[in-house]
Tab-separated table of N, CA, C and O in Angstrom:
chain	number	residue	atom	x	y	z
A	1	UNK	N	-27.054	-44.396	-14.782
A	1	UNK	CA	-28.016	-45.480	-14.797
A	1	UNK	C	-27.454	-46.668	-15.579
A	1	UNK	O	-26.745	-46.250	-16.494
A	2	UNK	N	-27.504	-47.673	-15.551
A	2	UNK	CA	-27.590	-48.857	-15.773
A	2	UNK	C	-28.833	-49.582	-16.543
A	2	UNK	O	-30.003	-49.576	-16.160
A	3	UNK	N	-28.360	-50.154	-17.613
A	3	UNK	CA	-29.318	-50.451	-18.284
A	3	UNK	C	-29.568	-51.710	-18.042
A	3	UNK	O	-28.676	-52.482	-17.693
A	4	UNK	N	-31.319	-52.216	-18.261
A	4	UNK	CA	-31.345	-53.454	-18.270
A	4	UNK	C	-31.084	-54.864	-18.916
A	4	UNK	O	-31.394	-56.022	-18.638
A	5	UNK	N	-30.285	-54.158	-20.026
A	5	UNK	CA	-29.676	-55.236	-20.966
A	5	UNK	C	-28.460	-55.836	-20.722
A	5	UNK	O	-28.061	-56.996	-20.822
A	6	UNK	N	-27.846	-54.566	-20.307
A	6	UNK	CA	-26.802	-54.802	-19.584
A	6	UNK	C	-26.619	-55.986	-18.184
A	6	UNK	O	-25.799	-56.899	-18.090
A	7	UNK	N	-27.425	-55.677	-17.450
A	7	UNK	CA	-27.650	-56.502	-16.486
A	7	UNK	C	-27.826	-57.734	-16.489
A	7	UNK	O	-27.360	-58.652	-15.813
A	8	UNK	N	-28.823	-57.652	-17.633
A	8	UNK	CA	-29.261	-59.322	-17.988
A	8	UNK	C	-28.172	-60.218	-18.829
A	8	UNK	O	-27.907	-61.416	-18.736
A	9	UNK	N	-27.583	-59.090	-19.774
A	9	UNK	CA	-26.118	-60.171	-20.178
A	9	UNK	C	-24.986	-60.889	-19.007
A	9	UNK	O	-24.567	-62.046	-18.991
A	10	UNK	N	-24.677	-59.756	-18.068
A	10	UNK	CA	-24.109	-60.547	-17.167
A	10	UNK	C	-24.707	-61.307	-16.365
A	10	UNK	O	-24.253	-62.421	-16.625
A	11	UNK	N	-25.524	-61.418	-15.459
A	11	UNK	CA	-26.639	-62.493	-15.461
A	11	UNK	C	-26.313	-63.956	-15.812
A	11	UNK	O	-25.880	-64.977	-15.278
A	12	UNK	N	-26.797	-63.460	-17.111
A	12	UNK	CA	-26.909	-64.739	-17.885
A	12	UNK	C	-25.595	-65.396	-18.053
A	12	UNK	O	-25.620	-66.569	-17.679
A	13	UNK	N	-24.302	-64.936	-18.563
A	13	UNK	CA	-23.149	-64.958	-18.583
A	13	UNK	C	-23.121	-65.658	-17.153
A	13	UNK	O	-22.959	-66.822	-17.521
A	14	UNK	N	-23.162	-65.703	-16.033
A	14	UNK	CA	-22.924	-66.106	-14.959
A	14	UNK	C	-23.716	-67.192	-14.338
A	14	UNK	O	-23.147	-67.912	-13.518
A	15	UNK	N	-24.960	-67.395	-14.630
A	15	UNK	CA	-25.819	-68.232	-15.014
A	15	UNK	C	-25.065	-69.719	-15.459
A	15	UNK	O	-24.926	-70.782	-14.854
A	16	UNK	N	-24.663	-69.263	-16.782
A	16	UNK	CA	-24.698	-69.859	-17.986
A	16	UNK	C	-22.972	-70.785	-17.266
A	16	UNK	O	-22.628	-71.967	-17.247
A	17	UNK	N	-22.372	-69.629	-16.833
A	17	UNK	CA	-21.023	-70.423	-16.462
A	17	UNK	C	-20.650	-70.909	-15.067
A	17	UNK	O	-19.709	-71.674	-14.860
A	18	UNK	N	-21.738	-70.236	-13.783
A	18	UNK	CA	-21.605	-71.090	-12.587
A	18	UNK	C	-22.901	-71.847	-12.072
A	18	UNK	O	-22.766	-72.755	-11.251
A	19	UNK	N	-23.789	-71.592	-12.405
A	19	UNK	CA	-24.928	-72.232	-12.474
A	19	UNK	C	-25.534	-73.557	-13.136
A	19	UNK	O	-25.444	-74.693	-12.671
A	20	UNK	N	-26.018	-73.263	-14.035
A	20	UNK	CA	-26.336	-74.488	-14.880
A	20	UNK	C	-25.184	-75.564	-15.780
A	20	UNK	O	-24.042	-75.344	-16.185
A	21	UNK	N	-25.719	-76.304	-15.832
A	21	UNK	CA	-24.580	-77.516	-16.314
A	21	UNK	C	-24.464	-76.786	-18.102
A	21	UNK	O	-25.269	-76.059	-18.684
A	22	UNK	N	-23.592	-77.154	-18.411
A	22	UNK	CA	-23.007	-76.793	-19.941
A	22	UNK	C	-23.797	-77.189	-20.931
A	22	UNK	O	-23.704	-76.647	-22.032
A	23	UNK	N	-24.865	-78.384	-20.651
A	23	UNK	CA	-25.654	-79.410	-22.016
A	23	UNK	C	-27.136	-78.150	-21.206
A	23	UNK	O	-28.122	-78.476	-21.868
A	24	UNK	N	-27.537	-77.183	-20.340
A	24	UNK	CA	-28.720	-77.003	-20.164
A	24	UNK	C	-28.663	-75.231	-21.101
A	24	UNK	O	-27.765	-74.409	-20.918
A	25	UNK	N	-29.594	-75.079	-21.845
A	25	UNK	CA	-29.563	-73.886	-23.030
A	25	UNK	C	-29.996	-72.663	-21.929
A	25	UNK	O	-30.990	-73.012	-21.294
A	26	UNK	N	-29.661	-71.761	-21.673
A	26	UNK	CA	-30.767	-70.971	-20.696
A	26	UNK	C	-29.992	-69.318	-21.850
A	26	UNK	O	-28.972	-68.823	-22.329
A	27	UNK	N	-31.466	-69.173	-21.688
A	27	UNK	CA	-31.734	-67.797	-22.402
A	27	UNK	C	-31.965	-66.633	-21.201
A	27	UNK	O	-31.814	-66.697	-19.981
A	28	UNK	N	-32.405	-65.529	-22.100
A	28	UNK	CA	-33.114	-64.496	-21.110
A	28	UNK	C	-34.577	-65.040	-20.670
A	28	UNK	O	-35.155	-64.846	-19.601
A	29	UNK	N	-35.080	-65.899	-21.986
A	29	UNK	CA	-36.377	-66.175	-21.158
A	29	UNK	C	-36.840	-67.565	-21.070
A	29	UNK	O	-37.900	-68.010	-21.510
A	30	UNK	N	-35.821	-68.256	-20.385
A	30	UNK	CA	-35.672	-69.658	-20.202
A	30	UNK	C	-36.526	-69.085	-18.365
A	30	UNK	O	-36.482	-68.145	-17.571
A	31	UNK	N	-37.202	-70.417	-18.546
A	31	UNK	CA	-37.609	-70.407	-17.010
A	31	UNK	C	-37.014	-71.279	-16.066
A	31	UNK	O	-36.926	-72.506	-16.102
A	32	UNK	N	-36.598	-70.436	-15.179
A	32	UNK	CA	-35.533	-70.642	-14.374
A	32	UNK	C	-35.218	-71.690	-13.549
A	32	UNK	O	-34.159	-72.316	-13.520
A	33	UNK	N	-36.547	-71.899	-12.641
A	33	UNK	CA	-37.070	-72.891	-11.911
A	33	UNK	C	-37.299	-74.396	-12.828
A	33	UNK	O	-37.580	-75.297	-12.039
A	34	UNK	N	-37.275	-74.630	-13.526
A	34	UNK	CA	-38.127	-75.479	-14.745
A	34	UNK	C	-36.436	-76.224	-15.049
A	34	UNK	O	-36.201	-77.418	-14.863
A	35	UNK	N	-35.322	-75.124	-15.582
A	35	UNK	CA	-34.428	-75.303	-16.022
A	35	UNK	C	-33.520	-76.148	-14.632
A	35	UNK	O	-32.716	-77.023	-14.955
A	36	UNK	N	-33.696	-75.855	-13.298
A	36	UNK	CA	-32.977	-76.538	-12.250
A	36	UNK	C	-32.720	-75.447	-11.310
A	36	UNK	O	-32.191	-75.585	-10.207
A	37	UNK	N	-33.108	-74.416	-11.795
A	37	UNK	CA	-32.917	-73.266	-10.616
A	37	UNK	C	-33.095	-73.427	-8.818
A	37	UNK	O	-34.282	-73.331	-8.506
A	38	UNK	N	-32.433	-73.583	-7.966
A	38	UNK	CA	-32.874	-74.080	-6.765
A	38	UNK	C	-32.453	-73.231	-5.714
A	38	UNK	O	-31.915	-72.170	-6.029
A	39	UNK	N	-32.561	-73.435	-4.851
A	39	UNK	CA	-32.083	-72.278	-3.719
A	39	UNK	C	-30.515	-71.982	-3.047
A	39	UNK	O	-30.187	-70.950	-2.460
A	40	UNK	N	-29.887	-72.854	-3.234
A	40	UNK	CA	-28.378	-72.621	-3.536
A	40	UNK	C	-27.704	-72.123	-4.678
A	40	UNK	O	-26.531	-71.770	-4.564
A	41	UNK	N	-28.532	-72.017	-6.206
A	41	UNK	CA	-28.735	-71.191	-7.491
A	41	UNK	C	-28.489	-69.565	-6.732
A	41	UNK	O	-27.520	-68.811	-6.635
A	42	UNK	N	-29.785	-69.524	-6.324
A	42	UNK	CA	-30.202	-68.246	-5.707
A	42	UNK	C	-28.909	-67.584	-4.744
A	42	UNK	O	-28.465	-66.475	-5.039
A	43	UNK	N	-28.427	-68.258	-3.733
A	43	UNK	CA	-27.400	-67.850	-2.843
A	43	UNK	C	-26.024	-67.450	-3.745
A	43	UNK	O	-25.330	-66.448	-3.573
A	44	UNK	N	-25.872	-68.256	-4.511
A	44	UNK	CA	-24.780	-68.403	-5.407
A	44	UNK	C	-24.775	-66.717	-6.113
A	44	UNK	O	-23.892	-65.893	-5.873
A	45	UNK	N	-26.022	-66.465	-7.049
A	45	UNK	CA	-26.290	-65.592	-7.293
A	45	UNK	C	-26.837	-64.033	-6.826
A	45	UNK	O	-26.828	-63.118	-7.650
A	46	UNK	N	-27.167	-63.889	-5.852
A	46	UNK	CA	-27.150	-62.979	-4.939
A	46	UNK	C	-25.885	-62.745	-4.130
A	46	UNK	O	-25.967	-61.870	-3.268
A	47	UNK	N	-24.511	-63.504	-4.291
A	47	UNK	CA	-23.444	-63.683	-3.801
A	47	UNK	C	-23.000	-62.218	-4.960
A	47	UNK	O	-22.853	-61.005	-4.814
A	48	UNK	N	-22.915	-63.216	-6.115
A	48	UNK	CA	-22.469	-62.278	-7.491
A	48	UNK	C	-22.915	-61.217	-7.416
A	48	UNK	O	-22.094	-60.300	-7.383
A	49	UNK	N	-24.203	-60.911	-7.365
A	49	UNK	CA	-25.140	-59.310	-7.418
A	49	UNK	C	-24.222	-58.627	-6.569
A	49	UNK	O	-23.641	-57.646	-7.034
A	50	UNK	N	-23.990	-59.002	-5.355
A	50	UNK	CA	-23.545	-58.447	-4.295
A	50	UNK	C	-21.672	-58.307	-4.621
A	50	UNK	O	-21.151	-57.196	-4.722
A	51	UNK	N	-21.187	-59.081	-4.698
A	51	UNK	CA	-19.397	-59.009	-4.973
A	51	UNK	C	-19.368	-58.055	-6.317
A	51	UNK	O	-18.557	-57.139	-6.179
A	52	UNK	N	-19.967	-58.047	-7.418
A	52	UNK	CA	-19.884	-57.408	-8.840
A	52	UNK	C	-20.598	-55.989	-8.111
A	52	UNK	O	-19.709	-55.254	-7.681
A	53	UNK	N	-22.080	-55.409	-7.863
A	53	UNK	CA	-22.697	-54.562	-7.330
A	53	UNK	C	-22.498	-53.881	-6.317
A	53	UNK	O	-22.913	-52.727	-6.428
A	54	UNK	N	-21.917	-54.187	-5.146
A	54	UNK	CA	-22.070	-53.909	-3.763
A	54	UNK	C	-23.144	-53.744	-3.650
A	54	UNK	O	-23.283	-52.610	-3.189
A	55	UNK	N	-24.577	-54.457	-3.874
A	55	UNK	CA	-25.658	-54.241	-3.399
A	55	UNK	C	-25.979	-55.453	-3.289
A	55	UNK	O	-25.159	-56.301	-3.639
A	56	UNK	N	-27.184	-55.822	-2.802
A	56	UNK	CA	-27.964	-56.963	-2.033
A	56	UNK	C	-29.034	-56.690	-2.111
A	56	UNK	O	-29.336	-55.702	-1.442
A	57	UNK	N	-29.990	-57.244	-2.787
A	57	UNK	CA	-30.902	-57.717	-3.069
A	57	UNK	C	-32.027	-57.785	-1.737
A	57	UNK	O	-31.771	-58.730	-0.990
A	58	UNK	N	-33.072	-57.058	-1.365
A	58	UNK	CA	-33.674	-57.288	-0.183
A	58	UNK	C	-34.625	-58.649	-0.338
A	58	UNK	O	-35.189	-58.957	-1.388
A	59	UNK	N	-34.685	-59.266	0.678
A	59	UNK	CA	-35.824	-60.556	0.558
A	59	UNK	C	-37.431	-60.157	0.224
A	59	UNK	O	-38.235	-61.023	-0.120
A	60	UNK	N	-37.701	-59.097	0.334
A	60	UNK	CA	-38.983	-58.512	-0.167
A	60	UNK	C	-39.294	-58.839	-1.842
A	60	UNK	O	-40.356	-59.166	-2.372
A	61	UNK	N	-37.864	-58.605	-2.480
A	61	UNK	CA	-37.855	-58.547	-3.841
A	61	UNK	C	-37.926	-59.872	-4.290
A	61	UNK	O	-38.576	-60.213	-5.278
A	62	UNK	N	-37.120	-60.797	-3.422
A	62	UNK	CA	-37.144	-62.011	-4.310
A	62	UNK	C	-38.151	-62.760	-3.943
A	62	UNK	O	-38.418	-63.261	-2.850
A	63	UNK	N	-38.962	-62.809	-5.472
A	63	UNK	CA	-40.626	-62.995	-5.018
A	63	UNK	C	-40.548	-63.909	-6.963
A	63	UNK	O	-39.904	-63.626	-7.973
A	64	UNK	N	-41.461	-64.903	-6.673
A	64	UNK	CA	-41.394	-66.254	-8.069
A	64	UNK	C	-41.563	-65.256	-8.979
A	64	UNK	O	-40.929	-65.501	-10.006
A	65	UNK	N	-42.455	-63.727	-9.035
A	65	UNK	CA	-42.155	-63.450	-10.497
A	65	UNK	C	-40.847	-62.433	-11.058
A	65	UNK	O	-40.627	-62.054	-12.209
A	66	UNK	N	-40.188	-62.189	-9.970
A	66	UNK	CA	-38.238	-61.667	-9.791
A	66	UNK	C	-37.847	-63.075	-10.673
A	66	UNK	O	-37.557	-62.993	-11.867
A	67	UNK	N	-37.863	-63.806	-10.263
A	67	UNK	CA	-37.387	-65.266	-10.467
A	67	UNK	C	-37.611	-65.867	-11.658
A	67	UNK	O	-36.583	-66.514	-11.859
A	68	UNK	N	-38.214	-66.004	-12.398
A	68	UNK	CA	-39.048	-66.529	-13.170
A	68	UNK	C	-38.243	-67.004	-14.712
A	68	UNK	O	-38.314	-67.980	-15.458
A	69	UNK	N	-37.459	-65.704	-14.686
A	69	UNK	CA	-36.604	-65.445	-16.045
A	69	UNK	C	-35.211	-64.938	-15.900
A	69	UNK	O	-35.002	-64.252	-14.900
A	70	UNK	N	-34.383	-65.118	-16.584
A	70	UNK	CA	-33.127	-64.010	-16.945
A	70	UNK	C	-33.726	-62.586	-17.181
A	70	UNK	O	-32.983	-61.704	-16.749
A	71	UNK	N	-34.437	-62.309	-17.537
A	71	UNK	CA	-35.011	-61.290	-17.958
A	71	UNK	C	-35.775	-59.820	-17.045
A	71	UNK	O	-35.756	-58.591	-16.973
A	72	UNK	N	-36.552	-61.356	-16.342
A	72	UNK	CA	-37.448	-60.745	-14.924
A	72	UNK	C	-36.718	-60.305	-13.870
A	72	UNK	O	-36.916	-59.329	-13.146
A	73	UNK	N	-35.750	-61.217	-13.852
A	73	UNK	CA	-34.888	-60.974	-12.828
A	73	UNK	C	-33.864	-59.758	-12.978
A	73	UNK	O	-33.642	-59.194	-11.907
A	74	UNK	N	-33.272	-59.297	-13.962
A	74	UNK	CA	-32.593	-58.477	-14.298
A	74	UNK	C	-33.528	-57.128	-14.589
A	74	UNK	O	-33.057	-55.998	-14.715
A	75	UNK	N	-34.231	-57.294	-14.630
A	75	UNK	CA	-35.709	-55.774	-14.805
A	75	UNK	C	-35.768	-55.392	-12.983
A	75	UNK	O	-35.895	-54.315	-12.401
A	76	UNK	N	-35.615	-56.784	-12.474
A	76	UNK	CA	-35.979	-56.309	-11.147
A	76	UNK	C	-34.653	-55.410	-10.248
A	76	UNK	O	-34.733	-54.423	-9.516
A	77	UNK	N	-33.571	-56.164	-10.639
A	77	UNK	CA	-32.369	-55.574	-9.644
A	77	UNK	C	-32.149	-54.468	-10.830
A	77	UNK	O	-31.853	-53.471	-10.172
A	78	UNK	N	-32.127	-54.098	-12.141
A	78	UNK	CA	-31.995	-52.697	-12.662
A	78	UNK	C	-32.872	-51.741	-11.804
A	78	UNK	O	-32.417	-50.685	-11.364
A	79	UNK	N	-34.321	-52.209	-11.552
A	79	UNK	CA	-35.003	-51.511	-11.322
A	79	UNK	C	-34.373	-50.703	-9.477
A	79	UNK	O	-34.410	-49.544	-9.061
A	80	UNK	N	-34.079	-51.455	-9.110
A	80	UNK	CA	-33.198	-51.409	-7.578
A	80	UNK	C	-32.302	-50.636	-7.283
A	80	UNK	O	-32.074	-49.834	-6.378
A	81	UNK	N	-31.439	-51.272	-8.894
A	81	UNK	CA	-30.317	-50.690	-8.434
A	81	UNK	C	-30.441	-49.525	-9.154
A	81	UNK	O	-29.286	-49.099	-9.141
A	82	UNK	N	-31.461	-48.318	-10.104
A	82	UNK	CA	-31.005	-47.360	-10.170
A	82	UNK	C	-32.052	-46.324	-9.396
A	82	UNK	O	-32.234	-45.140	-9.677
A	83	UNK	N	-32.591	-46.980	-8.504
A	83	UNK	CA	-33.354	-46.421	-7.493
A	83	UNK	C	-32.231	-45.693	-6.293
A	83	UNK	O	-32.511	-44.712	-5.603
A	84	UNK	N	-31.008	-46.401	-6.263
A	84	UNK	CA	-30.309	-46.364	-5.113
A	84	UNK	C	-29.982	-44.481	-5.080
A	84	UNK	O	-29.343	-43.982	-4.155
């Protein structure tokens, strides 16, 4: 199993370095959308889940409160991925 802390550091780590610009602070519970999060964010990052994971994320899951956080979001694909 895989923990969810784990998850959320890389995440964020990836976030932090292909995502958001360098001057924007994003935490685990920075809100995501608010911060510039947009839907090429999302592709970008479900790219990563998928190349780092070999898993993919179903569109069922990604739902605004998956989204919401570093946090939320990483509770959700732990939760996924140790379902598998």
């Amino acid at each position: 199993m895989i923990a969810a802390s784990e998850i959320e550091t890389k995440l964020l780590d990836f976030l932090k370095r292909e995502v958001f610009a360098a001057d924007v602070a994003v935490t685990p519970e920075t809100d995501l959308i608010a911060a510039g999060f947009d839907s090429m964010s999302l592709v970008r990052l479900l790219v990563f889940i998928e190349t780092d994971y070999g898993f993919w994320i179903p569109e069922s899951e990604i739902t605004g409160d998956a989204l919401q956080t570093v946090r939320t979001l990483a509770a959700t694909f732990t939760r996924l991925l140790n379902a598998r």
